[in-house]
Amino acid sequence: GTRIVSGSYDGTIKLWDASDLTAGALQTGSGHSSWVYSVAFSPDGTRIVSGSYDGTIKLWDASDLTAGALQTGSGHSRSVYSVAFS
């Protein structure tokens, strides 16, 4: 792949160009109220899912993180440590 997604203690996710990490993040997505523990790309690379200490998962459009999450799932009573697409 050509992109990397990361999750942070500050509650954001960031998209990076894998060929030049020194250039800084391409985009930042905000919306979690606590640490982001896990992130994953969808198999086709168009979506990103994130899981957080705040107990939510969020679905993002990988082409526009700044627009905010497309959907939020809040069914967990505690932190979400892992996310994955089928």
Coordinates of N, CA, C and O in Angstrom, one line a residue:
G1 N 0.8 -1.2 0.0 CA 0.0 0.0 0.0 C 0.9 1.3 0.0 O 2.0 1.2 0.3
T2 N 0.2 2.3 -0.3 CA 1.0 3.6 -0.4 C 0.6 4.6 0.8 O 1.2 5.6 0.9
R3 N -0.4 4.2 1.6 CA -0.8 5.0 2.7 C -0.7 4.3 4.0 O -0.8 3.0 4.1
I4 N -0.5 5.0 5.1 CA -0.5 4.5 6.4 C -1.5 5.3 7.2 O -1.6 6.5 7.1
V5 N -2.2 4.6 8.1 CA -3.2 5.3 9.0 C -2.7 5.0 10.4 O -2.2 3.9 10.8
S6 N -2.7 6.1 11.3 CA -2.3 5.9 12.7 C -3.4 6.5 13.6 O -4.1 7.4 13.2
G7 N -3.4 6.0 14.8 CA -4.3 6.5 15.9 C -3.5 7.0 17.0 O -2.4 6.5 17.3
S8 N -4.0 8.0 17.7 CA -3.2 8.6 18.7 C -3.9 8.8 20.1 O -5.1 8.8 20.2
Y9 N -3.1 9.1 21.1 CA -3.5 9.4 22.4 C -4.4 10.7 22.5 O -5.2 10.8 23.3
D10 N -4.2 11.5 21.5 CA -5.0 12.8 21.4 C -6.4 12.6 20.8 O -7.1 13.6 20.7
G11 N -6.7 11.4 20.5 CA -8.1 11.1 20.0 C -8.2 11.3 18.5 O -9.3 11.2 17.9
T12 N -7.1 11.5 17.8 CA -7.2 11.7 16.3 C -6.7 10.5 15.6 O -6.0 9.7 16.1
I13 N -7.0 10.5 14.3 CA -6.4 9.5 13.4 C -5.7 10.4 12.3 O -6.2 11.5 12.0
K14 N -4.6 9.8 11.8 CA -3.9 10.6 10.7 C -3.6 9.6 9.6 O -3.3 8.5 9.7
L15 N -3.6 10.2 8.4 CA -3.3 9.5 7.1 C -1.9 10.0 6.6 O -1.7 11.3 6.6
W16 N -1.1 9.1 6.2 CA 0.3 9.4 5.9 C 0.6 8.8 4.5 O 0.1 7.8 4.1
D17 N 1.6 9.5 3.8 CA 2.1 8.9 2.6 C 3.3 8.0 3.0 O 4.3 8.4 3.6
A18 N 3.1 6.7 2.7 CA 4.1 5.7 3.1 C 5.5 6.0 2.5 O 6.5 5.5 3.1
S19 N 5.6 6.7 1.4 CA 6.9 6.9 0.8 C 7.6 8.1 1.3 O 8.8 8.3 1.1
D20 N 6.9 8.9 2.2 CA 7.6 10.1 2.7 C 7.0 10.5 4.1 O 6.2 11.5 4.1
L21 N 7.2 9.8 5.1 CA 6.7 10.1 6.4 C 7.2 11.5 7.0 O 6.5 12.1 7.8
T22 N 8.3 11.9 6.5 CA 8.9 13.1 7.0 C 8.1 14.4 6.6 O 8.3 15.4 7.1
A23 N 7.3 14.2 5.5 CA 6.5 15.3 5.0 C 5.3 15.7 6.0 O 4.7 16.7 5.8
G24 N 5.0 14.8 6.9 CA 3.9 15.0 7.9 C 2.7 14.4 7.4 O 2.6 13.9 6.3
A25 N 1.7 14.4 8.2 CA 0.4 13.8 7.9 C -0.3 14.5 6.7 O -0.3 15.7 6.6
L26 N -0.9 13.7 5.9 CA -1.7 14.3 4.8 C -3.1 14.8 5.2 O -3.5 15.8 4.7
Q27 N -3.7 14.1 6.2 CA -5.0 14.5 6.7 C -5.1 14.1 8.2 O -4.4 13.1 8.6
T28 N -5.9 14.8 8.9 CA -6.2 14.4 10.3 C -7.7 14.3 10.5 O -8.5 15.2 10.0
G29 N -8.2 13.3 11.1 CA -9.6 13.1 11.5 C -9.8 13.2 13.0 O -9.0 12.6 13.8
S30 N -10.7 14.0 13.4 CA -11.0 14.2 14.8 C -12.4 13.8 15.1 O -13.3 13.8 14.3
G31 N -12.6 13.4 16.4 CA -14.0 13.0 16.7 C -14.1 12.1 18.0 O -15.1 12.1 18.7
H32 N -13.0 11.3 18.2 CA -13.0 10.4 19.4 C -12.7 11.4 20.6 O -12.0 12.3 20.5
S33 N -13.3 11.0 21.7 CA -13.1 11.8 22.9 C -12.0 11.3 23.8 O -11.7 11.9 24.9
S34 N -11.3 10.2 23.4 CA -10.2 9.7 24.1 C -9.3 9.0 23.1 O -9.4 9.1 21.9
W35 N -8.3 8.3 23.7 CA -7.2 7.6 22.9 C -7.8 6.7 21.8 O -8.8 6.0 22.0
V36 N -7.1 6.7 20.7 CA -7.5 5.8 19.6 C -6.5 4.6 19.7 O -5.3 4.8 19.5
Y37 N -7.0 3.4 20.0 CA -6.2 2.2 20.1 C -6.0 1.4 18.8 O -5.0 0.7 18.7
S38 N -6.9 1.5 17.9 CA -6.8 0.6 16.8 C -7.4 1.3 15.5 O -8.4 2.0 15.6
V39 N -6.8 1.1 14.4 CA -7.2 1.6 13.1 C -7.0 0.5 12.0 O -6.1 -0.3 12.2
A40 N -7.8 0.6 11.0 CA -7.7 -0.4 9.9 C -8.3 0.2 8.6 O -9.3 0.9 8.7
F41 N -7.7 -0.1 7.5 CA -8.2 0.2 6.2 C -9.2 -0.9 5.8 O -9.0 -2.1 6.1
S42 N -10.3 -0.5 5.1 CA -11.1 -1.5 4.4 C -10.3 -2.2 3.3 O -9.3 -1.7 2.8
P43 N -10.7 -3.4 2.9 CA -10.0 -4.1 1.9 C -9.8 -3.3 0.6 O -8.8 -3.5 -0.1
D44 N -10.8 -2.5 0.2 CA -10.6 -1.7 -1.0 C -9.9 -0.4 -0.8 O -9.7 0.4 -1.7
G45 N -9.6 0.0 0.5 CA -8.8 1.2 0.8 C -9.7 2.4 0.9 O -9.1 3.5 1.1
T46 N -11.0 2.3 0.7 CA -11.8 3.6 0.7 C -12.3 4.0 2.0 O -12.8 5.1 2.2
R47 N -12.3 3.1 3.0 CA -12.8 3.4 4.3 C -11.7 3.1 5.4 O -10.9 2.2 5.2
I48 N -11.8 3.7 6.5 CA -11.0 3.5 7.7 C -11.9 3.3 8.9 O -12.9 4.0 9.0
V49 N -11.6 2.3 9.7 CA -12.4 2.2 11.0 C -11.4 2.4 12.1 O -10.2 2.0 12.0
S50 N -11.9 3.1 13.1 CA -11.1 3.3 14.3 C -11.8 2.9 15.6 O -13.0 3.0 15.6
G51 N -11.1 2.4 16.6 CA -11.6 2.0 17.8 C -10.9 2.8 19.0 O -9.7 3.0 18.9
S52 N -11.7 3.2 20.0 CA -11.1 4.1 21.0 C -11.4 3.7 22.4 O -12.3 2.9 22.7
Y53 N -10.6 4.2 23.3 CA -10.8 4.1 24.7 C -12.2 4.7 25.2 O -12.7 4.3 26.2
D54 N -12.7 5.6 24.3 CA -14.1 6.1 24.7 C -15.2 5.2 24.4 O -16.4 5.5 24.7
G55 N -14.9 3.9 24.0 CA -15.9 2.9 23.8 C -16.6 2.9 22.5 O -17.6 2.2 22.3
T56 N -16.2 3.8 21.5 CA -16.8 3.8 20.2 C -15.9 3.3 19.1 O -14.7 3.3 19.3
I57 N -16.6 3.0 18.0 CA -15.9 2.8 16.8 C -16.4 3.8 15.8 O -17.5 4.2 15.9
K58 N -15.5 4.2 14.9 CA -15.9 5.2 13.9 C -15.5 4.8 12.5 O -14.4 4.2 12.3
L59 N -16.4 5.0 11.5 CA -16.1 4.7 10.1 C -15.8 6.0 9.4 O -16.6 7.0 9.6
W60 N -14.7 6.1 8.7 CA -14.3 7.3 8.0 C -14.1 7.0 6.5 O -13.8 5.9 6.1
D61 N -14.3 8.1 5.7 CA -14.0 8.1 4.3 C -12.5 8.4 4.2 O -12.0 9.4 4.6
A62 N -11.7 7.4 3.7 CA -10.3 7.5 3.7 C -9.8 8.7 2.8 O -8.7 9.1 2.9
S63 N -10.6 9.2 1.9 CA -10.2 10.3 1.0 C -10.5 11.7 1.7 O -10.0 12.7 1.2
D64 N -11.2 11.7 2.8 CA -11.5 13.0 3.5 C -11.7 12.8 5.0 O -12.9 12.9 5.4
L65 N -10.7 12.6 5.7 CA -10.8 12.5 7.2 C -11.3 13.8 7.8 O -11.9 13.7 8.9
T66 N -11.0 14.9 7.2 CA -11.3 16.2 7.8 C -12.8 16.4 7.9 O -13.3 17.3 8.6
A67 N -13.6 15.7 7.1 CA -15.0 15.8 7.1 C -15.7 15.2 8.3 O -16.9 15.4 8.5
G68 N -14.9 14.4 9.1 CA -15.4 13.8 10.3 C -15.9 12.4 9.9 O -15.9 12.0 8.8
A69 N -16.3 11.6 10.9 CA -16.7 10.2 10.8 C -18.0 10.1 10.0 O -18.9 11.0 10.2
L70 N -18.1 9.1 9.2 CA -19.3 8.9 8.5 C -20.4 8.3 9.4 O -21.6 8.6 9.3
Q71 N -19.9 7.4 10.3 CA -20.8 6.8 11.3 C -20.0 6.5 12.6 O -18.8 6.4 12.5
T72 N -20.8 6.4 13.7 CA -20.2 6.1 15.0 C -21.0 5.0 15.6 O -22.3 5.0 15.6
G73 N -20.3 3.9 16.1 CA -21.0 2.8 16.8 C -20.6 3.0 18.2 O -19.4 3.1 18.6
S74 N -21.6 2.9 19.1 CA -21.3 3.1 20.5 C -21.9 2.0 21.4 O -22.4 2.3 22.5
G75 N -21.9 0.8 20.9 CA -22.4 -0.3 21.7 C -21.6 -1.0 22.8 O -22.0 -1.8 23.5
H76 N -20.3 -0.6 22.8 CA -19.4 -1.2 23.8 C -19.5 -0.4 25.1 O -19.6 0.8 25.1
S77 N -19.4 -1.1 26.2 CA -19.5 -0.5 27.5 C -18.1 -0.1 28.0 O -18.0 0.6 29.0
R78 N -17.1 -0.5 27.4 CA -15.7 -0.2 27.7 C -14.9 0.1 26.5 O -15.4 0.1 25.4
S79 N -13.6 0.3 26.7 CA -12.7 0.6 25.6 C -12.7 -0.4 24.4 O -12.9 -1.6 24.7
V80 N -12.5 0.1 23.2 CA -12.3 -0.8 22.0 C -10.9 -0.9 21.7 O -10.2 0.1 21.4
Y81 N -10.3 -2.1 21.8 CA -8.9 -2.3 21.6 C -8.5 -2.8 20.2 O -7.3 -2.8 19.8
S82 N -9.5 -3.3 19.5 CA -9.2 -3.9 18.2 C -10.3 -3.7 17.2 O -11.5 -3.8 17.6
V83 N -10.0 -3.4 16.0 CA -11.0 -3.3 14.9 C -10.4 -4.0 13.7 O -9.2 -4.1 13.5
A84 N -11.3 -4.5 12.8 CA -10.9 -5.2 11.6 C -12.1 -5.2 10.6 O -13.2 -5.3 11.0
F85 N -11.8 -5.2 9.3 CA -12.8 -5.5 8.3 C -12.7 -6.9 7.9 O -11.7 -7.6 8.0
S86 N -13.8 -7.4 7.4 CA -13.8 -8.8 6.8 C -13.4 -8.7 5.4 O -13.4 -7.7 4.8

